[in-house]
Short mmCIF file of C-alpha atoms in Angstrom, two decimals:
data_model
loop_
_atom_site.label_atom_id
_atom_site.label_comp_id
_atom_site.label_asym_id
_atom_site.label_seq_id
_atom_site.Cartn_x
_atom_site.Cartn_y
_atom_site.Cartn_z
CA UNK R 1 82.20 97.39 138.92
CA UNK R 2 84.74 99.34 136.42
CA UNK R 3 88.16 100.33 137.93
CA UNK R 4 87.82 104.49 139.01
CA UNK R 5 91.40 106.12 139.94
CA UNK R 6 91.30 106.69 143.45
CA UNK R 7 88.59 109.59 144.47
CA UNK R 8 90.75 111.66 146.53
CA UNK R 9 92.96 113.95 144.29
CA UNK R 10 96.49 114.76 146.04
CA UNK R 11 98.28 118.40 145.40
CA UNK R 12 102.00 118.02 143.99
CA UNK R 13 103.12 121.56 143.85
CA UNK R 14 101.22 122.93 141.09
CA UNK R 15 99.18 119.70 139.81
CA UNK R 16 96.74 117.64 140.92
CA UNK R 17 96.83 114.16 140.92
CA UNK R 18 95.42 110.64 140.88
CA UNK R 19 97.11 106.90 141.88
CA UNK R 20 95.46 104.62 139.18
CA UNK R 21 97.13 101.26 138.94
CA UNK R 22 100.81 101.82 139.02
CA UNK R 23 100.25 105.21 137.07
CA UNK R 24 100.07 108.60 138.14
CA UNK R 25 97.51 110.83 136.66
CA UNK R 26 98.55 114.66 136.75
CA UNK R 27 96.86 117.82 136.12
CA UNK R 28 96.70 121.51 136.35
CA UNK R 29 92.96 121.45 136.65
CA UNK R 30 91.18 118.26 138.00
CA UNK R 31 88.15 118.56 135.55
CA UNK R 32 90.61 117.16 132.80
CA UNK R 33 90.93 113.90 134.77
CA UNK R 34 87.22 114.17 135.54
CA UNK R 35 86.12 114.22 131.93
CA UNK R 36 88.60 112.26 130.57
CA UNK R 37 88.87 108.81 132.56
CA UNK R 38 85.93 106.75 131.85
CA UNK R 39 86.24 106.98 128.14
CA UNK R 40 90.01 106.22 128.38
CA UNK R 41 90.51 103.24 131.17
CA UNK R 42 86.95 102.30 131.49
CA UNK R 43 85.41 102.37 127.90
CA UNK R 44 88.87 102.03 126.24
CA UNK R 45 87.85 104.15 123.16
CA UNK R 46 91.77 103.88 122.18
CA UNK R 47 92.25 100.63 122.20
CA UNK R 48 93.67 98.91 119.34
CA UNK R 49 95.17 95.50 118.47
CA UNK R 50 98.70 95.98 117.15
CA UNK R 51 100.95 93.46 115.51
CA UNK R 52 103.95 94.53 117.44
CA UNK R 53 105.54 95.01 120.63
CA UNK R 54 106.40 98.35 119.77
CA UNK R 55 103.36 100.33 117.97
CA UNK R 56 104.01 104.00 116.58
CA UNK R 57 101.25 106.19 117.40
CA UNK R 58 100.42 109.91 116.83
CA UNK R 59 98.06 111.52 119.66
CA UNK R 60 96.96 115.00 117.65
CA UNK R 61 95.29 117.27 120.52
CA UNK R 62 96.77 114.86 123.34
CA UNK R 63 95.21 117.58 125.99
CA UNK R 64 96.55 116.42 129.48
CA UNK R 65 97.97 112.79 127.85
CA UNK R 66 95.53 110.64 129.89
CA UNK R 67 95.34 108.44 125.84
CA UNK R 68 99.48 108.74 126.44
CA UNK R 69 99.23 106.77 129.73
CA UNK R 70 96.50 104.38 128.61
CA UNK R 71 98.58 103.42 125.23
CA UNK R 72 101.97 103.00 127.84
CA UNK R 73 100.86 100.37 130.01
CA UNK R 74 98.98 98.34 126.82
CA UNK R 75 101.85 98.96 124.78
CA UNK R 76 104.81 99.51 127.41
CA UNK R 77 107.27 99.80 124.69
CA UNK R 78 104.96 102.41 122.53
CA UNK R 79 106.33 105.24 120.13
CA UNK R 80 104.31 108.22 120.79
CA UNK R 81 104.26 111.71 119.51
CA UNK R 82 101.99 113.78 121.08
CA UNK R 83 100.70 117.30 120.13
CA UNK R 84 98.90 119.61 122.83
CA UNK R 85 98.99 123.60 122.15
CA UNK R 86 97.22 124.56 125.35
CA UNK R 87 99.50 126.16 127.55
CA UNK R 88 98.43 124.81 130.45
CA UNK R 89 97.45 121.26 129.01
CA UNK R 90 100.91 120.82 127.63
CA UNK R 91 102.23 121.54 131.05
CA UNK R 92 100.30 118.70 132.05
CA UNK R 93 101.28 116.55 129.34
CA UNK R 94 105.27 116.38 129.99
CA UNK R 95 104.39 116.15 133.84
CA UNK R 96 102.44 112.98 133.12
CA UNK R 97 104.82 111.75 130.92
CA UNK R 98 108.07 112.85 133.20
CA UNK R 99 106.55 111.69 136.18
CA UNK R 100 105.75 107.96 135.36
CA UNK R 101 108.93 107.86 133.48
CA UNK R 102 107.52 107.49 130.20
CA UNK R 103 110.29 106.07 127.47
CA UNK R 104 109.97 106.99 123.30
CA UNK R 105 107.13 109.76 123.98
CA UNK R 106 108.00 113.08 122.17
CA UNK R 107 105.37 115.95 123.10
CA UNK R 108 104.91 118.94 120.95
CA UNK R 109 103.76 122.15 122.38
CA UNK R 110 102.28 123.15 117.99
CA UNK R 111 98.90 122.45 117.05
CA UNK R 112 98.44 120.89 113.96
CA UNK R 113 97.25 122.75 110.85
CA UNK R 114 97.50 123.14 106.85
CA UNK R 115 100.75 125.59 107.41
CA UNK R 116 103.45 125.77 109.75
CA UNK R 117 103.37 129.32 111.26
CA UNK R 118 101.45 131.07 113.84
CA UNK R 119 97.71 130.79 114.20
CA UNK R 120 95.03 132.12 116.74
CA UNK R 121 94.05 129.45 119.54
CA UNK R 122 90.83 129.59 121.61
CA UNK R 123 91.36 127.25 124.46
CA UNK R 124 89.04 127.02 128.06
CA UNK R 125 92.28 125.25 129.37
CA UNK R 126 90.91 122.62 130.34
CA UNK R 127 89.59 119.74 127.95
CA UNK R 128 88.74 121.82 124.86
CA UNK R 129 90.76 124.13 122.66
CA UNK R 130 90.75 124.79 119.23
CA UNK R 131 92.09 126.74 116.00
CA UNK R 132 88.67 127.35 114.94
CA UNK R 133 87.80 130.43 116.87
CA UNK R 134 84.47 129.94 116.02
CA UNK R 135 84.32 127.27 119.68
CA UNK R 136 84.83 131.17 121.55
CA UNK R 137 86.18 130.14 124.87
CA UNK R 138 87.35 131.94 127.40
CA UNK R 139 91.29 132.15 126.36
CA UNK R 140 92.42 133.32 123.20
CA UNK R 141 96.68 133.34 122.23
CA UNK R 142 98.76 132.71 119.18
CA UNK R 143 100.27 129.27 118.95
CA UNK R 144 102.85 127.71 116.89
CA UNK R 145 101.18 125.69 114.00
CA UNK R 146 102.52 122.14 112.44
CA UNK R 147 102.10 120.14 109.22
CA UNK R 148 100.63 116.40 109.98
CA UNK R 149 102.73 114.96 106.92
CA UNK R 150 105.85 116.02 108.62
CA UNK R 151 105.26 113.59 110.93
CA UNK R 152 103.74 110.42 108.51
CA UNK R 153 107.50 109.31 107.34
CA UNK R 154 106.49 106.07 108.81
CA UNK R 155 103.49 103.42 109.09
CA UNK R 156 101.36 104.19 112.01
CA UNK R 157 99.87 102.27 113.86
CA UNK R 158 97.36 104.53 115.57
CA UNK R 159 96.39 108.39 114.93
CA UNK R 160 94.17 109.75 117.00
CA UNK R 161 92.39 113.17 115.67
CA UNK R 162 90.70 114.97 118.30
CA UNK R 163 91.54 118.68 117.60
CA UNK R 164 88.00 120.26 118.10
CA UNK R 165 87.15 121.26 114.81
CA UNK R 166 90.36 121.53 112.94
CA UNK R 167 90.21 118.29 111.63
CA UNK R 168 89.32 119.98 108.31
CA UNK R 169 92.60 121.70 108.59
CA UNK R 170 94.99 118.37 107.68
CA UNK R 171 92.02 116.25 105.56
CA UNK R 172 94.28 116.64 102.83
CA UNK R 173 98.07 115.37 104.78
CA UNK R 174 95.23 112.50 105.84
CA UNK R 175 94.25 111.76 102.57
CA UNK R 176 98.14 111.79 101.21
CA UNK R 177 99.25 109.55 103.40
CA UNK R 178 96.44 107.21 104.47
CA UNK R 179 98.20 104.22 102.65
CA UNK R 180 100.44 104.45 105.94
CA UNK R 181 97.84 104.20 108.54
CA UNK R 182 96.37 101.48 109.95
CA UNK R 183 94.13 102.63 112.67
CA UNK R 184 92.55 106.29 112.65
CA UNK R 185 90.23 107.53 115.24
CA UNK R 186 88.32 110.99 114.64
CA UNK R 187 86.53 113.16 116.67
CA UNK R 188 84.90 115.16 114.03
CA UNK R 189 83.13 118.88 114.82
CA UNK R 190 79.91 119.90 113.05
CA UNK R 191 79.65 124.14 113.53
CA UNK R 192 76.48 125.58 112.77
CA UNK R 193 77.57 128.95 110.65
CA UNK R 194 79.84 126.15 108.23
CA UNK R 195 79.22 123.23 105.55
CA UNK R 196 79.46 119.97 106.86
CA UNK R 197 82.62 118.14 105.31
CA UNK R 198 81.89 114.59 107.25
CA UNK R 199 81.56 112.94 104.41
CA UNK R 200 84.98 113.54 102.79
CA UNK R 201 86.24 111.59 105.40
CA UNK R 202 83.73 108.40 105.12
CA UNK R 203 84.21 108.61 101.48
CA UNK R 204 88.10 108.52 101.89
CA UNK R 205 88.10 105.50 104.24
CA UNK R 206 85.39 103.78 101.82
CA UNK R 207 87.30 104.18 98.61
CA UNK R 208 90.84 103.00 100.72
CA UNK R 209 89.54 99.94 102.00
CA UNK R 210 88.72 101.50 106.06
CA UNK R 211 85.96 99.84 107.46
CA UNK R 212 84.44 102.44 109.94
CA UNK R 213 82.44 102.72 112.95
CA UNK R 214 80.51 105.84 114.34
CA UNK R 215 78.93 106.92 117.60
CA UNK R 216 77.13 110.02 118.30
CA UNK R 217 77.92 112.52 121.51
CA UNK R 218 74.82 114.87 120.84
CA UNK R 219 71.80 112.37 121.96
CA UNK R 220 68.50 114.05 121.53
CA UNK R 221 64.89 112.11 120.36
CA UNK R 222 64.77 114.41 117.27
CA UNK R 223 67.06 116.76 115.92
CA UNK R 224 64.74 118.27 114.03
CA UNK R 225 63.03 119.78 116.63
CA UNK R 226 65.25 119.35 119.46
CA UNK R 227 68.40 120.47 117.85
CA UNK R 228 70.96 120.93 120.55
CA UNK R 229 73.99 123.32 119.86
CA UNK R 230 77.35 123.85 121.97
CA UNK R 231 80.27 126.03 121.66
CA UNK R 232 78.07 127.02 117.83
CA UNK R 233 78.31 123.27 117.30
CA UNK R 234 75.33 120.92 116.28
CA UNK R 235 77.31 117.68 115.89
CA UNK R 236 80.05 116.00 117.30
CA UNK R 237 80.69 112.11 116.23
CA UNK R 238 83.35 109.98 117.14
CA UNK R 239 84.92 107.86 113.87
CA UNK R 240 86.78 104.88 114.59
CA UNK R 241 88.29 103.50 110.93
CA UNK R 242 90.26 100.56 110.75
CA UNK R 243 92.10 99.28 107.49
CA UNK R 244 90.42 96.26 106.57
CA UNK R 245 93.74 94.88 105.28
CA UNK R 246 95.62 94.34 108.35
CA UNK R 247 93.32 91.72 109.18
CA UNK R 248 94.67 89.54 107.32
CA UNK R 249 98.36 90.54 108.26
#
């Protein structure tokens, strides 16, 4: 049987929370831990293999930093920058990270972008939000808005994309600076009223040596007939790409 947190949720004040092995999972809304725990601790979708005690990872659309917690007790002695521009998620974030006493994790309350500046954010406040207001949800603000390459001084070890559509947004700080990654994970968003860009991605990892891996979220018998849209999306794939090269490290 897979390990499950605890299924009573406590009430600290203004977050809910979870015991899970040592760790304490907050958040302002208990959906988030809901949604989020099986493909973190039980299908460990973030797990990597890193060739040092002390990995540097980038978490871009960290939401409630349930990925934060996973990579802390694998990689106790983890550097982590995490980005969350929901104002409620981000809340959650530091509480998480505060609360288990969490050492070399900076959090960023910016959403990451082609500018820095001020951009429109659609956000349900809960697991999705998005700079593409084309996702519609229920809460719409401005947020501040950050430059990946700011951030890629260094090698990474891990960068996790899951930013709900914006991913076309930094393709190009991505593609400048892929020589310095050495995992990337991507949830990539298909919307229905836009071209589909997948491929620039696959064809960036194939010409730089990345051997990839991709899994479906949208299962239907046949798209053609059964196409299934949500939030005016048809697709959403997760990308795990790996550079083939540090096998052999």
């Amino acid at each position: 049987m897979k390990n499950q947190p605890k299924d009573d949720f406590k009430l600290s004040g203004d977050f809910y929370y979870k015991d899970f092995e040592g760790l304490k999972i907050y958040s302002h809304n208990r959906a988030c831990i809901e949604r989020a725990f099986t493909q973190i601790f039980n299908r460990h979708v973030y797990n990597f293999n890193s060739k040092t005690e002390e990995p540097f990872i980038i978490d871009a659309g960290a939401n409630i930093g349930m990925a934060v917690l996973y990579w802390k007790k694998r990689y106790p002695k983890a550097k982590i920058i995490a980005f969350e521009p929901s104002r409620e998620a981000y809340k959650s974030l530091v509480k998480n990270v505060e609360a288990n006493n969490l050492k070399d994790v900076i959090c960023i309350d910016k959403a990451l972008s082609n500018t820095n500046g001020t951009q429109k954010f659609t956000t349900n406040e809960v697991i999705s939000g998005s700079l593409i207001l084309e996702k519609d949800l229920a809460n719409n603000y401005d947020v501040e808005t950050t430059t990946l390459s700011e951030y890629l001084k260094d090698e990474v070890d891990f960068l996790k994309i899951d930013i709900e559509g914006a991913e076309k947004l930094i393709y190009d700080d991505v593609k400048t600076n892929l020589h310095k990654l050495n995992h990337v994970f991507l949830e990539y968003h298909s919307f229905i009223n836009e071209n589909q860009y997948l491929s620039k991605f696959l064809d960036l990892f194939e010409k730089n040596n990345f051997r990839y891996f991709i899994e479906g979220e949208y299962n239907k018998t046949n798209h053609f007939v059964e196409p299934k849209v949500s939030l005016n999306q048809d697709m959403q794939l997760n990308v795990w790409a790996k550079k083939a090269s540090i096998d052999d490290e």
